[in-house]
Amino acid sequence: MSTTLQPASTATEQFALRQRSPVQRVQHLLHSYPAISPFLVLVISFVVFATINPRFASANSLSLVVQQVAVIGALAVGQTLIILTAGIDLSVGAITILSMMVAAKVAEGGGLPGVLAVAVGICLGIGAGLFNGALVTRIKLPPFIVTLGTLSVFTALGLLYSRGQSVQASDLPSLLNWTGESFRIGQFRITTGVVLVAALYVVVGFALANTAWGRHVYAVGDDKEAARLAGIRVDRVLLSVYTVAGAIYGLTAWILIGRAGAASPNAITDANLESITAVVIGGTSLFGGRGALLGTLLGALIVGFFRSGLSLAGVDDQYRVLAVGLLVILAVAVDQWIRKVKA
Amino acid sequence: MTTPVLSARGMVKTFGRVVGLDGVDLDLYPGEVLAIIGDNGAGKSTLIKCLTGALVPDTGQMFIDGQLVHFKRPQDALDAGIETVYQTLAVAPALDIASNLYLGRERRRPGFLGSALRMIDKKGMRRDAGKALADLGIGTLQNMAQPVETLSGGQRQAISVARAATFGSKIIVLDEPTAALGVKESNQVLKMIREVRSRGLPVILISHNMPHVFEVADRIHIQRLGRCAGVVTPQTHTMSEAVAIMTGATTVAETPGRA
C-alpha cells in the first residue's frame, strides 16, 4: 500500500502529526501489548525476592512455585474465557470440587477404572458449565447472579455426595494420581500436572488468538450488539465459552487430586477469588473484550512469586494478601487508563 | 413488470404500546437506489432493521426474488446476501480494522493449518482489508492492525461501509452512512453507492441529508408516523415537496408532482 504524506496544512492536521509525550507513548504501548505490565511486575518481583533471599531463585523453590500455581493457573484459563465475554465465574471452585469428588468416589477402592473416572470428572465439569451457560443465554440472567447461585448449588452437591469425607490417594487408581508424579529437567522438578496445565495454555491460547471462535469471543465481550449485527450467534459463543470453561475445571479436578494427594471436599476454598485475581493482574479487562491468556499466566505466576518470596523473606503471610490486593487495584486502574487511549 | 429483488408487505412492529411500523409496504427493484426519508421516529430504522433481521416484525411478509423469507437473526439476512451498515456502525472497538471487516466470516488459512487447526488467515485478511478501504478512496487508514477504538467516527463509518461493499451480493442497506463523515468522505460514499448500483446491486439508503438523497436516489420512500406516506422520484417532486410530505404539511394526493 502506498503512503503519500502530504505536508500538514491545517491546524488539526498539525495536531495529528504532533509528537506524543513519553507518557502517551507508554499508554499506547500498553494498549497494543497489555501483557507488558504484568511481565514487568513479574520480572521486578523476581529480582527483588531473589535479592532479599537468594534461595528464592533456586530451582527447588521455583519448581515449587510452579507446582503451587498450576491448579489456580488452570482454573484461571476458564475464568479468562468467561471474563473476556464480560462475564464472571464464581462457581469455579465449586465445579472443580464437585467434579473431583465424583471422579474420586466412583473410582474409590477399585470402582471404575481410572480412565473412566477422569472422563466422568470432565463430563461433570462440562455439564456444570453448560448449566451456567444455559442460564446466562436462555434465561438471560447476569453471569454474576448465575454463578453466585451455582457456587452454592455445586458446593452443596459436592459435600452431600462425598458426605464431607476425603478420599485418600492410596484408595484411588494410579491414573488419578498420575498428575502428581514428577520428573526432573536439570535442577527443576516438574509434575505431569504442570505439563498438562502448560498444554492447556498452549491450546486455549492458540484458539483465542488464531481462530474465528477466538475473534468471536473477543467481539461478544467487546460489544454484544455489534457482534450480533455482524452475524455472530452470540448465544452460541457464550454457551461454548461456559462449556469449555467447565471442561477445563473438570480437567483441573484431576490435576488437583495429583497435587493434593487426596480428593478433599474442603480443598481450594479460595479458588474463585484467586482465579479472578490472576486474570485481572494479568491485564484482562473485567469489562470484557480485551486481554490475553499470556497475561493470565503471568498473573498466576506473580501471585505465586509473592507467596513464595514473602514467605522466604520471613514476613507474615498477611503481607502477601495485602500486596496481592494492592496489585489487583493497580491492575484495574491501569486497565481503565489504557482504555482511554487516543489515536 | 420486473419482480422486485426485495418486497415487504404489511410490516408491523410494536414496542410495547409504541407503534414502530404500522403496516408498511416496500419494493426494491433490481439495480436501483431506493432512499428512505422521514422525520425522527417515523420508523426508518425500525423498517430496515426488520428487513435485515436485526428485529423480527410482529406481522408482515417479506419476499426475496418473489420467494417468501423469514429472517430471525441478522445472520439469516447476511446469508441471503443483504449487507447492512447500521447507524450504530456495529463495530467491535477493541478489535482491529481487519478483524472488524471480516467479523463473522473470518477466512481460514489454506491447507492443514486452516482445515484441521482452524487457523485464520490474519495476513491475507489485513492485506485485503487495506485493498477494500483503498478501493473506497479511504487512504488515511494504513495500519489494518490498529484497534477500531483509536479511530474517529468517520473512519469507523468508512470501515462499516467497506464491509458492506465488500460482502454485499444481493442488496446493500445503508442507515445514515454519511452522518459522521466530512464532505470529502461523504462524496466517496455517494460515489461508492453509484458504483454498487452500476454493478447491478440495489441499494437502500436512509438519510437525513436531502441533497444526498436527491443526488443518488432513483426512488424515494417517504416514511411518516410508522407508515409509508408515498413513494416519489427526484424527477417528479422537488426537495421541498418531499420534505412537506415527510412532515405532513401536504400529501402525495395533494401534491402529485410533475408526473
Coordinates of C-alpha atoms in Angstrom, one line a residue, chain A residues 1-4 28 31 206 209-212 215-216 218-219 222-223 225-233 289-290 339 341-343, chain B residues 53-54 73-75 78 86 88 90-96 99 103-104 106 117-120 122 130 141-142 147 149-151 163:
Chain A
M1 CA 0.0 0.0 0.0
S2 CA 1.3 3.4 -0.9
T3 CA 1.5 6.1 1.6
T4 CA 1.6 9.7 0.5
H28 CA -0.1 3.3 23.5
H31 CA -2.7 -0.6 24.7
F206 CA -3.9 -20.7 20.1
A209 CA -5.5 -15.8 19.1
N210 CA -5.8 -17.7 15.8
T211 CA -9.3 -19.0 15.2
A212 CA -12.6 -17.4 14.2
R215 CA -12.3 -13.5 17.4
H216 CA -15.9 -14.1 18.2
Y218 CA -13.5 -11.1 21.9
A219 CA -16.2 -9.5 19.8
D222 CA -16.4 -6.1 23.4
D223 CA -19.8 -5.2 22.0
E225 CA -25.0 -6.0 19.8
A226 CA -22.3 -5.2 17.2
A227 CA -21.3 -8.9 17.2
R228 CA -24.9 -9.9 16.8
L229 CA -25.4 -7.5 13.9
A230 CA -22.2 -8.7 12.3
G231 CA -23.9 -12.1 12.1
I232 CA -22.2 -13.8 15.1
R233 CA -24.5 -16.2 17.0
G289 CA -13.3 -7.8 25.1
R290 CA -9.6 -7.2 25.9
R339 CA -8.8 2.2 27.7
V341 CA -6.1 5.8 24.6
K342 CA -6.5 8.1 21.7
A343 CA -5.4 7.8 18.1
Chain B
G53 CA -33.1 -9.5 10.5
A54 CA -32.0 -7.2 13.4
R73 CA -31.5 -13.1 13.1
P74 CA -29.0 -10.9 11.2
Q75 CA -27.1 -14.0 10.1
L78 CA -26.4 -11.9 5.6
Y86 CA -26.2 0.3 10.8
T88 CA -24.6 2.5 15.4
A90 CA -21.8 -2.2 14.8
V91 CA -18.1 -2.4 15.1
A92 CA -16.2 -4.1 18.0
P93 CA -14.0 -1.3 19.3
A94 CA -11.1 -3.4 20.8
L95 CA -10.7 -5.5 17.6
D96 CA -8.5 -4.2 14.8
S99 CA -10.9 -8.3 12.2
L103 CA -16.1 -10.2 11.6
G104 CA -18.4 -13.2 11.4
E106 CA -13.2 -15.0 9.0
L117 CA -6.3 -26.3 13.2
R118 CA -8.9 -23.7 12.0
M119 CA -6.2 -21.1 11.9
I120 CA -7.4 -17.8 10.4
K122 CA -4.6 -12.8 9.5
G130 CA -6.4 -2.5 3.1
L141 CA -6.0 4.3 7.3
Q142 CA -2.8 2.5 6.8
P147 CA -7.8 -1.2 17.0
E149 CA -11.5 2.4 19.1
T150 CA -8.5 4.6 18.2
L151 CA -10.3 5.8 15.1
R163 CA -17.6 -4.2 4.9

